[in-house]
Amino acid sequence: GQQLNQSPQSMFIQEGEDVSMNCTSSSIFNTWLWYKQDPGEGPVLLIALYKAGELTSNGRLTAQFGITRKDSFLNISASIPSDVGIYFCAGQLRTGANSKLTFGKGITLSVRP
Amino acid sequence: DAGVIQSPRHEVTEMGQEVTLRCKPISGHNSLFWYRQTMMRGLELLIYFNNNVPIDDSGMPEDRFSAKMPNASFSTLKIQPSEPRDSAVYFCASSTGLAGQTQYFGPGTRLLVL
């Protein structure tokens, strides 16, 4: 089946630093999504990407849909303590009404004040 | 607007007992998804419905798990009998069902089977 790879499992950065996370797939997707999960909550959508090569920003977050359609990255600039959480990538292969997502295992981000 | 509502938020039960998790999707959404999250396996899709009809239940672990969606505003995930390895956080998510539309997650039910 489809698998998404996110590594490392954990990242530790200093407040104010930029951080980049990568997600790779063994197969093609035509939608890439990045979610963030806070402790005790469900994942919340950060950015959605719908076209190969697309670069999209949401405040301090920037994400890109890889040209090969098998990867995506998320950048967080000028990190702050509330950026702490688990960041998941998710891929979707849109076929008609099929809206099934495949999730990576997530990267736990820690931000030191 | 209310998001996806799940109940209970926490459940502690003993092995062998029946567990029922409940979900109310966002009004107007016609796709509903049940996920399980564990440290070892991450976020796994168990089953999803479109217009109340189960579309893909290939992620349901075994016959002890069943899910229903009797109407557009309610779904249940039942485990009978429960086992300690079922301990996890169970999320419900909903979307408009259109291809490419994002899924909105509920807060989850944290299940502990002793």
PDB file of C-alpha atoms in Angstrom:
ATOM      1  CA  GLY A   1       0.000   0.000   0.000  1.00  0.00           C
ATOM      2  CA  GLN A   2       0.933   3.639  -0.139  1.00  0.00           C
ATOM      3  CA  GLN A   3       3.346   4.858   2.496  1.00  0.00           C
ATOM      4  CA  LEU A   4       4.512   8.301   3.452  1.00  0.00           C
ATOM      5  CA  ASN A   5       7.880   8.777   5.097  1.00  0.00           C
ATOM      6  CA  GLN A   6       8.581  11.560   7.531  1.00  0.00           C
ATOM      7  CA  SER A   7      11.876  11.824   9.326  1.00  0.00           C
ATOM      8  CA  PRO A   8      13.303  12.427  11.778  1.00  0.00           C
ATOM      9  CA  GLN A   9      10.668  11.400  14.304  1.00  0.00           C
ATOM     10  CA  SER A  10      11.542  14.379  16.528  1.00  0.00           C
ATOM     11  CA  MET A  11      13.122  17.786  15.988  1.00  0.00           C
ATOM     12  CA  PHE A  12      14.419  20.227  18.570  1.00  0.00           C
ATOM     13  CA  ILE A  13      14.995  23.857  17.646  1.00  0.00           C
ATOM     14  CA  GLN A  14      15.596  27.183  19.345  1.00  0.00           C
ATOM     15  CA  GLU A  15      12.884  29.832  19.347  1.00  0.00           C
ATOM     16  CA  GLY A  16      13.389  32.131  16.372  1.00  0.00           C
ATOM     17  CA  GLU A  17      14.990  29.485  14.175  1.00  0.00           C
ATOM     18  CA  ASP A  18      13.583  28.265  10.903  1.00  0.00           C
ATOM     19  CA  VAL A  19      12.789  24.573  10.439  1.00  0.00           C
ATOM     20  CA  SER A  20      12.100  22.455   7.393  1.00  0.00           C
ATOM     21  CA  MET A  21      10.260  19.132   7.264  1.00  0.00           C
ATOM     22  CA  ASN A  22      10.148  16.755   4.375  1.00  0.00           C
ATOM     23  CA  CYS A  23       7.693  14.070   3.349  1.00  0.00           C
ATOM     24  CA  THR A  24       8.289  11.464   0.681  1.00  0.00           C
ATOM     25  CA  SER A  25       6.085   8.860  -0.879  1.00  0.00           C
ATOM     26  CA  SER A  26       6.587   5.628  -2.740  1.00  0.00           C
ATOM     27  CA  SER A  27       3.782   6.612  -5.093  1.00  0.00           C
ATOM     28  CA  ILE A  28       2.224   9.653  -6.678  1.00  0.00           C
ATOM     29  CA  PHE A  29      -0.372  11.850  -5.038  1.00  0.00           C
ATOM     30  CA  ASN A  30      -2.269  14.732  -6.574  1.00  0.00           C
ATOM     31  CA  THR A  31      -2.990  16.496  -3.302  1.00  0.00           C
ATOM     32  CA  TRP A  32      -0.610  17.072  -0.422  1.00  0.00           C
ATOM     33  CA  LEU A  33      -1.747  18.297   2.973  1.00  0.00           C
ATOM     34  CA  TRP A  34       0.076  19.353   6.105  1.00  0.00           C
ATOM     35  CA  TYR A  35      -1.638  19.012   9.484  1.00  0.00           C
ATOM     36  CA  LYS A  36      -0.577  19.981  12.990  1.00  0.00           C
ATOM     37  CA  GLN A  37      -1.739  18.169  16.113  1.00  0.00           C
ATOM     38  CA  ASP A  38      -1.617  19.769  19.553  1.00  0.00           C
ATOM     39  CA  PRO A  39      -1.623  17.554  22.647  1.00  0.00           C
ATOM     40  CA  GLY A  40      -5.077  16.163  23.380  1.00  0.00           C
ATOM     41  CA  GLU A  41      -6.555  17.486  20.143  1.00  0.00           C
ATOM     42  CA  GLY A  42      -7.231  16.258  16.644  1.00  0.00           C
ATOM     43  CA  PRO A  43      -5.071  17.224  13.665  1.00  0.00           C
ATOM     44  CA  VAL A  44      -5.788  20.646  12.186  1.00  0.00           C
ATOM     45  CA  LEU A  45      -5.115  21.496   8.558  1.00  0.00           C
ATOM     46  CA  LEU A  46      -2.283  23.982   7.984  1.00  0.00           C
ATOM     47  CA  ILE A  47      -1.773  24.021   4.221  1.00  0.00           C
ATOM     48  CA  ALA A  48      -3.233  22.194   1.218  1.00  0.00           C
ATOM     49  CA  LEU A  49      -1.410  21.803  -2.107  1.00  0.00           C
ATOM     50  CA  TYR A  50      -3.193  20.758  -5.278  1.00  0.00           C
ATOM     51  CA  LYS A  51      -0.701  21.095  -8.117  1.00  0.00           C
ATOM     52  CA  ALA A  52       2.830  19.817  -8.746  1.00  0.00           C
ATOM     53  CA  GLY A  53       5.324  22.597  -8.136  1.00  0.00           C
ATOM     54  CA  GLU A  54       2.835  24.671  -6.171  1.00  0.00           C
ATOM     55  CA  LEU A  55       4.307  26.809  -3.400  1.00  0.00           C
ATOM     56  CA  THR A  56       1.833  28.062  -0.805  1.00  0.00           C
ATOM     57  CA  SER A  57       2.252  30.187   2.302  1.00  0.00           C
ATOM     58  CA  ASN A  58       0.141  30.580   5.402  1.00  0.00           C
ATOM     59  CA  GLY A  59       1.722  33.169   7.674  1.00  0.00           C
ATOM     60  CA  ARG A  60       5.092  31.836   8.781  1.00  0.00           C
ATOM     61  CA  LEU A  61       4.432  28.509   7.097  1.00  0.00           C
ATOM     62  CA  THR A  62       5.409  27.684   3.539  1.00  0.00           C
ATOM     63  CA  ALA A  63       4.820  24.363   1.823  1.00  0.00           C
ATOM     64  CA  GLN A  64       5.651  23.051  -1.613  1.00  0.00           C
ATOM     65  CA  PHE A  65       4.261  20.228  -3.732  1.00  0.00           C
ATOM     66  CA  GLY A  66       7.209  18.412  -5.303  1.00  0.00           C
ATOM     67  CA  ILE A  67       7.543  18.311  -9.081  1.00  0.00           C
ATOM     68  CA  THR A  68       7.672  14.507  -9.057  1.00  0.00           C
ATOM     69  CA  ARG A  69       4.385  14.464  -7.071  1.00  0.00           C
ATOM     70  CA  LYS A  70       6.076  12.086  -4.649  1.00  0.00           C
ATOM     71  CA  ASP A  71       7.227  14.595  -2.075  1.00  0.00           C
ATOM     72  CA  SER A  72       6.405  17.780  -0.224  1.00  0.00           C
ATOM     73  CA  PHE A  73       8.101  19.983   2.305  1.00  0.00           C
ATOM     74  CA  LEU A  74       6.942  22.351   5.017  1.00  0.00           C
ATOM     75  CA  ASN A  75       8.977  25.286   6.263  1.00  0.00           C
ATOM     76  CA  ILE A  76       8.293  27.166   9.480  1.00  0.00           C
ATOM     77  CA  SER A  77      10.105  30.461   9.789  1.00  0.00           C
ATOM     78  CA  ALA A  78      10.957  32.334  12.990  1.00  0.00           C
ATOM     79  CA  SER A  79       9.604  29.583  15.223  1.00  0.00           C
ATOM     80  CA  ILE A  80       7.730  30.426  18.410  1.00  0.00           C
ATOM     81  CA  PRO A  81       6.833  28.254  21.416  1.00  0.00           C
ATOM     82  CA  SER A  82       3.291  27.614  20.182  1.00  0.00           C
ATOM     83  CA  ASP A  83       4.708  25.865  17.107  1.00  0.00           C
ATOM     84  CA  VAL A  84       5.277  22.874  19.374  1.00  0.00           C
ATOM     85  CA  GLY A  85       3.269  19.872  18.259  1.00  0.00           C
ATOM     86  CA  ILE A  86       3.190  16.961  15.841  1.00  0.00           C
ATOM     87  CA  TYR A  87       3.296  17.788  12.143  1.00  0.00           C
ATOM     88  CA  PHE A  88       1.757  15.289   9.752  1.00  0.00           C
ATOM     89  CA  CYS A  89       1.927  15.185   6.006  1.00  0.00           C
ATOM     90  CA  ALA A  90      -0.917  13.520   4.146  1.00  0.00           C
ATOM     91  CA  GLY A  91      -1.314  12.554   0.529  1.00  0.00           C
ATOM     92  CA  GLN A  92      -4.461  12.059  -1.467  1.00  0.00           C
ATOM     93  CA  LEU A  93      -4.997  10.513  -4.847  1.00  0.00           C
ATOM     94  CA  ARG A  94      -8.179  12.120  -6.048  1.00  0.00           C
ATOM     95  CA  THR A  95     -10.213   9.698  -8.094  1.00  0.00           C
ATOM     96  CA  GLY A  96     -13.821  10.724  -8.405  1.00  0.00           C
ATOM     97  CA  ALA A  97     -15.416  10.790  -4.984  1.00  0.00           C
ATOM     98  CA  ASN A  98     -12.484   9.051  -3.309  1.00  0.00           C
ATOM     99  CA  SER A  99     -11.185  11.371  -0.639  1.00  0.00           C
ATOM    100  CA  LYS A 100      -9.104   8.881   1.326  1.00  0.00           C
ATOM    101  CA  LEU A 101      -5.917  10.317   2.859  1.00  0.00           C
ATOM    102  CA  THR A 102      -2.676   8.530   3.617  1.00  0.00           C
ATOM    103  CA  PHE A 103      -0.818  10.008   6.576  1.00  0.00           C
ATOM    104  CA  GLY A 104       2.838  10.019   7.510  1.00  0.00           C
ATOM    105  CA  LYS A 105       3.776   9.092  11.076  1.00  0.00           C
ATOM    106  CA  GLY A 106       4.425  12.694  11.996  1.00  0.00           C
ATOM    107  CA  ILE A 107       7.333  14.753  13.286  1.00  0.00           C
ATOM    108  CA  THR A 108       7.251  15.995  16.872  1.00  0.00           C
ATOM    109  CA  LEU A 109       8.601  19.528  17.022  1.00  0.00           C
ATOM    110  CA  SER A 110       9.997  20.994  20.229  1.00  0.00           C
ATOM    111  CA  VAL A 111      10.887  24.681  20.475  1.00  0.00           C
ATOM    112  CA  ARG A 112      13.232  25.831  23.207  1.00  0.00           C
ATOM    113  CA  PRO A 113      12.520  29.353  24.476  1.00  0.00           C
TER     114      PRO A 113
ATOM    115  CA  ASP B   1     -19.870  26.812  13.785  1.00  0.00           C
ATOM    116  CA  ALA B   2     -19.593  23.523  15.643  1.00  0.00           C
ATOM    117  CA  GLY B   3     -16.808  21.257  14.507  1.00  0.00           C
ATOM    118  CA  VAL B   4     -16.807  17.489  14.553  1.00  0.00           C
ATOM    119  CA  ILE B   5     -18.139  16.286  17.899  1.00  0.00           C
ATOM    120  CA  GLN B   6     -16.975  13.055  19.472  1.00  0.00           C
ATOM    121  CA  SER B   7     -18.060  11.329  22.637  1.00  0.00           C
ATOM    122  CA  PRO B   8     -16.930  10.229  25.053  1.00  0.00           C
ATOM    123  CA  ARG B   9     -13.590  12.082  25.192  1.00  0.00           C
ATOM    124  CA  HIS B  10     -12.134   9.408  27.440  1.00  0.00           C
ATOM    125  CA  GLU B  11     -13.136   5.804  27.999  1.00  0.00           C
ATOM    126  CA  VAL B  12     -11.642   3.262  30.355  1.00  0.00           C
ATOM    127  CA  THR B  13     -12.990  -0.253  30.176  1.00  0.00           C
ATOM    128  CA  GLU B  14     -12.077  -3.794  30.969  1.00  0.00           C
ATOM    129  CA  MET B  15     -11.058  -6.395  28.448  1.00  0.00           C
ATOM    130  CA  GLY B  16     -14.061  -8.160  26.988  1.00  0.00           C
ATOM    131  CA  GLN B  17     -16.446  -5.256  27.394  1.00  0.00           C
ATOM    132  CA  GLU B  18     -18.249  -3.589  24.506  1.00  0.00           C
ATOM    133  CA  VAL B  19     -17.145  -0.070  23.631  1.00  0.00           C
ATOM    134  CA  THR B  20     -19.151   2.375  21.522  1.00  0.00           C
ATOM    135  CA  LEU B  21     -17.620   5.574  20.222  1.00  0.00           C
ATOM    136  CA  ARG B  22     -19.820   8.290  18.769  1.00  0.00           C
ATOM    137  CA  CYS B  23     -19.337  10.986  16.190  1.00  0.00           C
ATOM    138  CA  LYS B  24     -21.374  13.880  14.869  1.00  0.00           C
ATOM    139  CA  PRO B  25     -19.879  15.273  11.653  1.00  0.00           C
ATOM    140  CA  ILE B  26     -19.968  18.906  10.587  1.00  0.00           C
ATOM    141  CA  SER B  27     -23.394  19.780   9.214  1.00  0.00           C
ATOM    142  CA  GLY B  28     -23.415  19.585   5.426  1.00  0.00           C
ATOM    143  CA  HIS B  29     -20.451  17.237   5.229  1.00  0.00           C
ATOM    144  CA  ASN B  30     -21.304  13.950   3.571  1.00  0.00           C
ATOM    145  CA  SER B  31     -18.064  12.039   4.057  1.00  0.00           C
ATOM    146  CA  LEU B  32     -17.088  10.662   7.436  1.00  0.00           C
ATOM    147  CA  PHE B  33     -13.857   8.947   8.440  1.00  0.00           C
ATOM    148  CA  TRP B  34     -12.806   6.915  11.473  1.00  0.00           C
ATOM    149  CA  TYR B  35      -9.089   6.858  12.342  1.00  0.00           C
ATOM    150  CA  ARG B  36      -7.055   5.196  15.057  1.00  0.00           C
ATOM    151  CA  GLN B  37      -3.840   6.747  16.372  1.00  0.00           C
ATOM    152  CA  THR B  38      -1.141   4.874  18.289  1.00  0.00           C
ATOM    153  CA  MET B  39       2.508   5.598  18.930  1.00  0.00           C
ATOM    154  CA  MET B  40       3.589   2.531  17.025  1.00  0.00           C
ATOM    155  CA  ARG B  41       1.411   2.801  13.927  1.00  0.00           C
ATOM    156  CA  GLY B  42       0.596   6.499  13.736  1.00  0.00           C
ATOM    157  CA  LEU B  43      -2.714   7.589  12.246  1.00  0.00           C
ATOM    158  CA  GLU B  44      -4.548   4.762  10.491  1.00  0.00           C
ATOM    159  CA  LEU B  45      -7.768   5.017   8.513  1.00  0.00           C
ATOM    160  CA  LEU B  46     -10.234   2.393   9.727  1.00  0.00           C
ATOM    161  CA  ILE B  47     -13.277   3.074   7.582  1.00  0.00           C
ATOM    162  CA  TYR B  48     -14.946   5.869   5.700  1.00  0.00           C
ATOM    163  CA  PHE B  49     -18.482   6.620   4.602  1.00  0.00           C
ATOM    164  CA  ASN B  50     -19.833   8.690   1.759  1.00  0.00           C
ATOM    165  CA  ASN B  51     -23.499   9.672   1.962  1.00  0.00           C
ATOM    166  CA  ASN B  52     -23.911   7.252   4.891  1.00  0.00           C
ATOM    167  CA  VAL B  53     -22.645   4.308   2.847  1.00  0.00           C
ATOM    168  CA  PRO B  54     -19.403   2.541   3.836  1.00  0.00           C
ATOM    169  CA  ILE B  55     -16.958   3.002   0.963  1.00  0.00           C
ATOM    170  CA  ASP B  56     -13.754   1.457   2.255  1.00  0.00           C
ATOM    171  CA  ASP B  57     -13.489  -0.633   5.420  1.00  0.00           C
ATOM    172  CA  SER B  58     -10.190  -2.255   4.550  1.00  0.00           C
ATOM    173  CA  GLY B  59      -8.553  -0.642   7.577  1.00  0.00           C
ATOM    174  CA  MET B  60     -10.904  -2.230  10.109  1.00  0.00           C
ATOM    175  CA  PRO B  61      -8.622  -4.514  12.136  1.00  0.00           C
ATOM    176  CA  GLU B  62     -10.922  -7.476  12.544  1.00  0.00           C
ATOM    177  CA  ASP B  63     -14.480  -8.588  13.073  1.00  0.00           C
ATOM    178  CA  ARG B  64     -14.521  -7.181  16.575  1.00  0.00           C
ATOM    179  CA  PHE B  65     -14.746  -3.732  15.007  1.00  0.00           C
ATOM    180  CA  SER B  66     -17.893  -2.436  13.350  1.00  0.00           C
ATOM    181  CA  ALA B  67     -19.063   0.986  12.245  1.00  0.00           C
ATOM    182  CA  LYS B  68     -22.433   2.365  11.300  1.00  0.00           C
ATOM    183  CA  MET B  69     -23.777   5.604   9.949  1.00  0.00           C
ATOM    184  CA  PRO B  70     -27.561   5.493  10.283  1.00  0.00           C
ATOM    185  CA  ASN B  71     -27.988   9.092   9.134  1.00  0.00           C
ATOM    186  CA  ALA B  72     -25.995  12.075   7.924  1.00  0.00           C
ATOM    187  CA  SER B  73     -25.436  13.467  11.393  1.00  0.00           C
ATOM    188  CA  PHE B  74     -24.352  10.451  13.400  1.00  0.00           C
ATOM    189  CA  SER B  75     -21.904   7.564  13.284  1.00  0.00           C
ATOM    190  CA  THR B  76     -20.729   4.938  15.736  1.00  0.00           C
ATOM    191  CA  LEU B  77     -17.642   2.784  15.975  1.00  0.00           C
ATOM    192  CA  LYS B  78     -18.135  -0.293  18.107  1.00  0.00           C
ATOM    193  CA  ILE B  79     -15.568  -2.712  19.498  1.00  0.00           C
ATOM    194  CA  GLN B  80     -16.930  -5.987  20.857  1.00  0.00           C
ATOM    195  CA  PRO B  81     -15.232  -7.573  22.702  1.00  0.00           C
ATOM    196  CA  SER B  82     -12.519  -5.044  23.477  1.00  0.00           C
ATOM    197  CA  GLU B  83      -8.887  -6.051  24.041  1.00  0.00           C
ATOM    198  CA  PRO B  84      -5.945  -4.188  25.601  1.00  0.00           C
ATOM    199  CA  ARG B  85      -4.327  -3.774  22.172  1.00  0.00           C
ATOM    200  CA  ASP B  86      -7.315  -1.670  21.129  1.00  0.00           C
ATOM    201  CA  SER B  87      -6.103   1.082  23.462  1.00  0.00           C
ATOM    202  CA  ALA B  88      -5.552   4.144  21.286  1.00  0.00           C
ATOM    203  CA  VAL B  89      -6.991   7.522  20.385  1.00  0.00           C
ATOM    204  CA  TYR B  90      -9.869   7.214  17.934  1.00  0.00           C
ATOM    205  CA  PHE B  91     -10.595  10.184  15.691  1.00  0.00           C
ATOM    206  CA  CYS B  92     -13.578  10.958  13.572  1.00  0.00           C
ATOM    207  CA  ALA B  93     -13.209  13.366  10.654  1.00  0.00           C
ATOM    208  CA  SER B  94     -15.625  14.748   8.093  1.00  0.00           C
ATOM    209  CA  SER B  95     -15.416  16.480   4.747  1.00  0.00           C
ATOM    210  CA  THR B  96     -17.709  17.650   1.984  1.00  0.00           C
ATOM    211  CA  GLY B  97     -16.857  14.512   0.083  1.00  0.00           C
ATOM    212  CA  LEU B  98     -15.714  16.366  -2.987  1.00  0.00           C
ATOM    213  CA  ALA B  99     -12.375  15.219  -4.323  1.00  0.00           C
ATOM    214  CA  GLY B 100      -9.591  17.271  -2.815  1.00  0.00           C
ATOM    215  CA  GLN B 101     -11.660  18.737   0.000  1.00  0.00           C
ATOM    216  CA  THR B 102      -9.967  18.767   3.351  1.00  0.00           C
ATOM    217  CA  GLN B 103     -10.967  16.650   6.307  1.00  0.00           C
ATOM    218  CA  TYR B 104     -11.817  18.246   9.619  1.00  0.00           C
ATOM    219  CA  PHE B 105     -10.970  16.199  12.680  1.00  0.00           C
ATOM    220  CA  GLY B 106     -12.788  15.879  15.963  1.00  0.00           C
ATOM    221  CA  PRO B 107     -10.976  16.033  19.310  1.00  0.00           C
ATOM    222  CA  GLY B 108     -10.748  12.246  19.554  1.00  0.00           C
ATOM    223  CA  THR B 109     -11.723   9.607  22.078  1.00  0.00           C
ATOM    224  CA  ARG B 110      -8.897   8.276  24.207  1.00  0.00           C
ATOM    225  CA  LEU B 111      -9.633   4.598  24.864  1.00  0.00           C
ATOM    226  CA  LEU B 112      -7.886   2.515  27.496  1.00  0.00           C
ATOM    227  CA  VAL B 113      -8.721  -1.172  27.718  1.00  0.00           C
ATOM    228  CA  LEU B 114      -7.421  -2.799  30.880  1.00  0.00           C
TER     229      LEU B 114
END
